[in-house]
mmCIF file with all atom_site columns, C-alpha atoms in Angstrom:
data_model
loop_
_atom_site.group_PDB
_atom_site.id
_atom_site.type_symbol
_atom_site.label_atom_id
_atom_site.label_alt_id
_atom_site.label_comp_id
_atom_site.label_asym_id
_atom_site.label_entity_id
_atom_site.label_seq_id
_atom_site.pdbx_PDB_ins_code
_atom_site.Cartn_x
_atom_site.Cartn_y
_atom_site.Cartn_z
_atom_site.occupancy
_atom_site.B_iso_or_equiv
_atom_site.pdbx_formal_charge
_atom_site.auth_seq_id
_atom_site.auth_comp_id
_atom_site.auth_asym_id
_atom_site.auth_atom_id
_atom_site.pdbx_PDB_model_num
ATOM 1   C CA . MET O 1 1   ? 0.000  0.000  0.000   1.00 0.00 ? 1   MET O CA 1
ATOM 2   C CA . ILE O 1 2   ? 1.113  3.556  -0.591  1.00 0.00 ? 2   ILE O CA 1
ATOM 3   C CA . ARG O 1 3   ? 0.760  4.226  3.123   1.00 0.00 ? 3   ARG O CA 1
ATOM 4   C CA . ARG O 1 4   ? 4.014  2.336  3.635   1.00 0.00 ? 4   ARG O CA 1
ATOM 5   C CA . THR O 1 5   ? 5.870  5.089  1.795   1.00 0.00 ? 5   THR O CA 1
ATOM 6   C CA . LEU O 1 6   ? 4.709  7.577  4.408   1.00 0.00 ? 6   LEU O CA 1
ATOM 7   C CA . SER O 1 7   ? 5.116  5.385  7.471   1.00 0.00 ? 7   SER O CA 1
ATOM 8   C CA . PHE O 1 8   ? 8.779  6.367  7.767   1.00 0.00 ? 8   PHE O CA 1
ATOM 9   C CA . LEU O 1 9   ? 7.774  9.909  8.611   1.00 0.00 ? 9   LEU O CA 1
ATOM 10  C CA . THR O 1 10  ? 5.567  8.768  11.451  1.00 0.00 ? 10  THR O CA 1
ATOM 11  C CA . LEU O 1 11  ? 8.272  6.373  12.686  1.00 0.00 ? 11  LEU O CA 1
ATOM 12  C CA . SER O 1 12  ? 10.834 9.167  12.508  1.00 0.00 ? 12  SER O CA 1
ATOM 13  C CA . LEU O 1 13  ? 8.648  11.356 14.668  1.00 0.00 ? 13  LEU O CA 1
ATOM 14  C CA . PHE O 1 14  ? 8.385  8.655  17.315  1.00 0.00 ? 14  PHE O CA 1
ATOM 15  C CA . CYS O 1 15  ? 12.188 8.304  17.262  1.00 0.00 ? 15  CYS O CA 1
ATOM 16  C CA . ILE O 1 16  ? 12.616 12.045 17.596  1.00 0.00 ? 16  ILE O CA 1
ATOM 17  C CA . ALA O 1 17  ? 10.305 12.032 20.597  1.00 0.00 ? 17  ALA O CA 1
ATOM 18  C CA . ALA O 1 18  ? 12.219 9.165  22.161  1.00 0.00 ? 18  ALA O CA 1
ATOM 19  C CA . ILE O 1 19  ? 15.684 10.669 21.744  1.00 0.00 ? 19  ILE O CA 1
ATOM 20  C CA . GLY O 1 20  ? 14.606 14.235 22.290  1.00 0.00 ? 20  GLY O CA 1
ATOM 21  C CA . VAL O 1 21  ? 15.334 17.015 19.855  1.00 0.00 ? 21  VAL O CA 1
ATOM 22  C CA . PRO O 1 22  ? 15.495 20.371 21.600  1.00 0.00 ? 22  PRO O CA 1
ATOM 23  C CA . THR O 1 23  ? 14.087 22.327 18.669  1.00 0.00 ? 23  THR O CA 1
ATOM 24  C CA . ILE O 1 24  ? 10.819 20.404 18.461  1.00 0.00 ? 24  ILE O CA 1
ATOM 25  C CA . SER O 1 25  ? 8.563  20.199 21.472  1.00 0.00 ? 25  SER O CA 1
ATOM 26  C CA . TYR O 1 26  ? 6.500  17.189 22.396  1.00 0.00 ? 26  TYR O CA 1
ATOM 27  C CA . ALA O 1 27  ? 3.332  19.107 21.504  1.00 0.00 ? 27  ALA O CA 1
ATOM 28  C CA . GLN O 1 28  ? 4.732  20.012 18.072  1.00 0.00 ? 28  GLN O CA 1
ATOM 29  C CA . ASP O 1 29  ? 5.887  16.426 17.547  1.00 0.00 ? 29  ASP O CA 1
ATOM 30  C CA . ALA O 1 30  ? 2.482  15.044 18.443  1.00 0.00 ? 30  ALA O CA 1
ATOM 31  C CA . ALA O 1 31  ? 0.754  17.574 16.210  1.00 0.00 ? 31  ALA O CA 1
ATOM 32  C CA . VAL O 1 32  ? 2.948  16.668 13.216  1.00 0.00 ? 32  VAL O CA 1
ATOM 33  C CA . GLN O 1 33  ? 2.346  12.944 13.834  1.00 0.00 ? 33  GLN O CA 1
ATOM 34  C CA . THR O 1 34  ? -1.390 13.494 13.966  1.00 0.00 ? 34  THR O CA 1
ATOM 35  C CA . ARG O 1 35  ? -1.469 15.618 10.828  1.00 0.00 ? 35  ARG O CA 1
ATOM 36  C CA . ILE O 1 36  ? 0.574  13.113 8.808   1.00 0.00 ? 36  ILE O CA 1
ATOM 37  C CA . LYS O 1 37  ? -1.600 10.226 9.988   1.00 0.00 ? 37  LYS O CA 1
ATOM 38  C CA . ASP O 1 38  ? -4.840 12.104 9.312   1.00 0.00 ? 38  ASP O CA 1
ATOM 39  C CA . ARG O 1 39  ? -3.656 13.084 5.841   1.00 0.00 ? 39  ARG O CA 1
ATOM 40  C CA . LEU O 1 40  ? -2.739 9.528  4.731   1.00 0.00 ? 40  LEU O CA 1
ATOM 41  C CA . PRO O 1 41  ? -6.025 8.794  2.932   1.00 0.00 ? 41  PRO O CA 1
ATOM 42  C CA . GLN O 1 42  ? -5.761 12.000 0.893   1.00 0.00 ? 42  GLN O CA 1
ATOM 43  C CA . MET O 1 43  ? -2.090 11.405 0.108   1.00 0.00 ? 43  MET O CA 1
ATOM 44  C CA . ASP O 1 44  ? -2.804 7.804  -0.887  1.00 0.00 ? 44  ASP O CA 1
ATOM 45  C CA . ALA O 1 45  ? -5.513 9.017  -3.255  1.00 0.00 ? 45  ALA O CA 1
ATOM 46  C CA . LEU O 1 46  ? -3.257 11.653 -4.845  1.00 0.00 ? 46  LEU O CA 1
ATOM 47  C CA . LEU O 1 47  ? -0.374 9.202  -5.279  1.00 0.00 ? 47  LEU O CA 1
ATOM 48  C CA . SER O 1 48  ? -2.626 6.445  -6.613  1.00 0.00 ? 48  SER O CA 1
ATOM 49  C CA . ALA O 1 49  ? -4.220 8.791  -9.129  1.00 0.00 ? 49  ALA O CA 1
ATOM 50  C CA . GLY O 1 50  ? -0.795 9.928  -10.317 1.00 0.00 ? 50  GLY O CA 1
ATOM 51  C CA . LEU O 1 51  ? -1.627 13.548 -9.533  1.00 0.00 ? 51  LEU O CA 1
ATOM 52  C CA . VAL O 1 52  ? 1.457  13.793 -7.335  1.00 0.00 ? 52  VAL O CA 1
ATOM 53  C CA . GLY O 1 53  ? 4.781  11.995 -7.221  1.00 0.00 ? 53  GLY O CA 1
ATOM 54  C CA . GLU O 1 54  ? 7.652  11.561 -4.806  1.00 0.00 ? 54  GLU O CA 1
ATOM 55  C CA . ASN O 1 55  ? 10.519 13.811 -5.865  1.00 0.00 ? 55  ASN O CA 1
ATOM 56  C CA . ASN O 1 56  ? 14.232 13.196 -5.336  1.00 0.00 ? 56  ASN O CA 1
ATOM 57  C CA . GLU O 1 57  ? 14.398 15.574 -2.365  1.00 0.00 ? 57  GLU O CA 1
ATOM 58  C CA . GLY O 1 58  ? 11.945 13.716 -0.132  1.00 0.00 ? 58  GLY O CA 1
ATOM 59  C CA . PHE O 1 59  ? 8.919  15.847 -0.916  1.00 0.00 ? 59  PHE O CA 1
ATOM 60  C CA . VAL O 1 60  ? 5.731  15.399 -2.894  1.00 0.00 ? 60  VAL O CA 1
ATOM 61  C CA . THR O 1 61  ? 5.433  17.234 -6.214  1.00 0.00 ? 61  THR O CA 1
ATOM 62  C CA . SER O 1 62  ? 2.377  17.958 -8.326  1.00 0.00 ? 62  SER O CA 1
ATOM 63  C CA . ARG O 1 63  ? 2.306  16.052 -11.599 1.00 0.00 ? 63  ARG O CA 1
ATOM 64  C CA . GLY O 1 64  ? -0.842 17.649 -12.917 1.00 0.00 ? 64  GLY O CA 1
ATOM 65  C CA . ALA O 1 65  ? -3.531 20.168 -12.181 1.00 0.00 ? 65  ALA O CA 1
ATOM 66  C CA . LEU O 1 66  ? -4.662 20.043 -8.575  1.00 0.00 ? 66  LEU O CA 1
ATOM 67  C CA . ASN O 1 67  ? -7.803 21.596 -7.194  1.00 0.00 ? 67  ASN O CA 1
ATOM 68  C CA . PRO O 1 68  ? -7.360 24.007 -4.264  1.00 0.00 ? 68  PRO O CA 1
ATOM 69  C CA . GLU O 1 69  ? -8.067 21.321 -1.645  1.00 0.00 ? 69  GLU O CA 1
ATOM 70  C CA . GLN O 1 70  ? -5.552 18.919 -3.207  1.00 0.00 ? 70  GLN O CA 1
ATOM 71  C CA . GLN O 1 71  ? -2.942 21.699 -3.371  1.00 0.00 ? 71  GLN O CA 1
ATOM 72  C CA . LYS O 1 72  ? -3.590 22.474 0.295   1.00 0.00 ? 72  LYS O CA 1
ATOM 73  C CA . THR O 1 73  ? -3.023 18.789 1.160   1.00 0.00 ? 73  THR O CA 1
ATOM 74  C CA . LEU O 1 74  ? 0.212  18.729 -0.859  1.00 0.00 ? 74  LEU O CA 1
ATOM 75  C CA . SER O 1 75  ? 1.508  21.895 0.802   1.00 0.00 ? 75  SER O CA 1
ATOM 76  C CA . ALA O 1 76  ? 0.643  20.659 4.284   1.00 0.00 ? 76  ALA O CA 1
ATOM 77  C CA . GLU O 1 77  ? 2.365  17.321 3.653   1.00 0.00 ? 77  GLU O CA 1
ATOM 78  C CA . ASN O 1 78  ? 5.522  19.026 2.458   1.00 0.00 ? 78  ASN O CA 1
ATOM 79  C CA . ALA O 1 79  ? 5.528  21.425 5.409   1.00 0.00 ? 79  ALA O CA 1
ATOM 80  C CA . ASP O 1 80  ? 5.303  18.522 7.856   1.00 0.00 ? 80  ASP O CA 1
ATOM 81  C CA . ARG O 1 81  ? 8.007  16.568 6.014   1.00 0.00 ? 81  ARG O CA 1
ATOM 82  C CA . ALA O 1 82  ? 10.250 19.637 6.172   1.00 0.00 ? 82  ALA O CA 1
ATOM 83  C CA . ALA O 1 83  ? 9.682  19.821 9.943   1.00 0.00 ? 83  ALA O CA 1
ATOM 84  C CA . VAL O 1 84  ? 10.614 16.142 10.332  1.00 0.00 ? 84  VAL O CA 1
ATOM 85  C CA . TYR O 1 85  ? 13.740 16.490 8.174   1.00 0.00 ? 85  TYR O CA 1
ATOM 86  C CA . THR O 1 86  ? 14.819 19.601 10.070  1.00 0.00 ? 86  THR O CA 1
ATOM 87  C CA . ALA O 1 87  ? 14.363 17.894 13.434  1.00 0.00 ? 87  ALA O CA 1
ATOM 88  C CA . ILE O 1 88  ? 16.344 14.856 12.298  1.00 0.00 ? 88  ILE O CA 1
ATOM 89  C CA . ALA O 1 89  ? 19.026 17.096 10.814  1.00 0.00 ? 89  ALA O CA 1
ATOM 90  C CA . GLN O 1 90  ? 19.425 19.027 14.023  1.00 0.00 ? 90  GLN O CA 1
ATOM 91  C CA . LYS O 1 91  ? 19.784 15.814 15.996  1.00 0.00 ? 91  LYS O CA 1
ATOM 92  C CA . THR O 1 92  ? 22.196 14.122 13.584  1.00 0.00 ? 92  THR O CA 1
ATOM 93  C CA . GLY O 1 93  ? 24.194 17.154 12.488  1.00 0.00 ? 93  GLY O CA 1
ATOM 94  C CA . GLN O 1 94  ? 23.476 16.501 8.800   1.00 0.00 ? 94  GLN O CA 1
ATOM 95  C CA . PRO O 1 95  ? 21.861 19.173 6.640   1.00 0.00 ? 95  PRO O CA 1
ATOM 96  C CA . ALA O 1 96  ? 18.089 18.817 6.193   1.00 0.00 ? 96  ALA O CA 1
ATOM 97  C CA . PRO O 1 97  ? 18.422 18.512 2.388   1.00 0.00 ? 97  PRO O CA 1
ATOM 98  C CA . VAL O 1 98  ? 20.676 15.486 2.899   1.00 0.00 ? 98  VAL O CA 1
ATOM 99  C CA . ILE O 1 99  ? 18.045 13.917 5.153   1.00 0.00 ? 99  ILE O CA 1
ATOM 100 C CA . GLY O 1 100 ? 15.406 14.595 2.492   1.00 0.00 ? 100 GLY O CA 1
ATOM 101 C CA . LYS O 1 101 ? 17.482 12.978 -0.246  1.00 0.00 ? 101 LYS O CA 1
ATOM 102 C CA . GLN O 1 102 ? 18.108 9.942  1.959   1.00 0.00 ? 102 GLN O CA 1
ATOM 103 C CA . ARG O 1 103 ? 14.386 9.707  2.579   1.00 0.00 ? 103 ARG O CA 1
ATOM 104 C CA . ALA O 1 104 ? 13.701 9.997  -1.169  1.00 0.00 ? 104 ALA O CA 1
ATOM 105 C CA . GLU O 1 105 ? 15.920 6.966  -1.763  1.00 0.00 ? 105 GLU O CA 1
ATOM 106 C CA . GLN O 1 106 ? 14.020 4.990  0.886   1.00 0.00 ? 106 GLN O CA 1
ATOM 107 C CA . ILE O 1 107 ? 10.729 6.004  -0.707  1.00 0.00 ? 107 ILE O CA 1
ATOM 108 C CA . ARG O 1 108 ? 11.946 4.875  -4.148  1.00 0.00 ? 108 ARG O CA 1
ATOM 109 C CA . GLN O 1 109 ? 12.964 1.495  -2.760  1.00 0.00 ? 109 GLN O CA 1
ATOM 110 C CA . ARG O 1 110 ? 9.724  0.923  -0.861  1.00 0.00 ? 110 ARG O CA 1
ATOM 111 C CA . ALA O 1 111 ? 7.213  2.494  -3.241  1.00 0.00 ? 111 ALA O CA 1
ATOM 112 C CA . VAL O 1 112 ? 4.451  0.334  -4.597  1.00 0.00 ? 112 VAL O CA 1
ATOM 113 C CA . LYS O 1 113 ? 3.704  -0.196 -8.241  1.00 0.00 ? 113 LYS O CA 1
ATOM 114 C CA . GLY O 1 114 ? 2.078  2.771  -9.921  1.00 0.00 ? 114 GLY O CA 1
ATOM 115 C CA . VAL O 1 115 ? 3.646  5.541  -7.838  1.00 0.00 ? 115 VAL O CA 1
ATOM 116 C CA . TRP O 1 116 ? 5.468  8.283  -9.759  1.00 0.00 ? 116 TRP O CA 1
ATOM 117 C CA . LEU O 1 117 ? 9.044  8.742  -8.581  1.00 0.00 ? 117 LEU O CA 1
ATOM 118 C CA . GLN O 1 118 ? 11.853 11.097 -9.485  1.00 0.00 ? 118 GLN O CA 1
ATOM 119 C CA . GLY O 1 119 ? 15.240 9.448  -9.748  1.00 0.00 ? 119 GLY O CA 1
ATOM 120 C CA . PRO O 1 120 ? 18.459 11.039 -8.535  1.00 0.00 ? 120 PRO O CA 1
ATOM 121 C CA . ASP O 1 121 ? 19.060 12.177 -12.126 1.00 0.00 ? 121 ASP O CA 1
ATOM 122 C CA . GLY O 1 122 ? 15.824 14.206 -12.061 1.00 0.00 ? 122 GLY O CA 1
ATOM 123 C CA . LYS O 1 123 ? 13.922 11.961 -14.480 1.00 0.00 ? 123 LYS O CA 1
ATOM 124 C CA . TRP O 1 124 ? 10.424 10.864 -13.557 1.00 0.00 ? 124 TRP O CA 1
ATOM 125 C CA . TYR O 1 125 ? 9.265  7.268  -13.864 1.00 0.00 ? 125 TYR O CA 1
ATOM 126 C CA . GLN O 1 126 ? 6.352  5.187  -12.706 1.00 0.00 ? 126 GLN O CA 1
ATOM 127 C CA . LYS O 1 127 ? 7.250  2.197  -10.585 1.00 0.00 ? 127 LYS O CA 1
#
């Protein structure tokens, strides 16, 4: 299921909470976890329909015309992913873009058939 591609973000948030990142409070962590979880059905639908794809930086990119609600979902997902990557980066000492690219590779490996992915070379393909 496409939900597996997003489960890493939720798992990462639990790890952040467990090890403690000073720049993200427990309340913020819980709020991000809840938002990502609540958004899974909408993200699954967008990915399944091919309206969005997973880019090579760990974010979701529009692959077609989105209505305002779909665009809002996409923007919210990317904002929460950025928060997760920043929190992990601050804990590990790696830059957030590096964390995002590492996550993109994990997404490519775990993605289910039909999901649009952007390879490291920038070319899009459907798994």
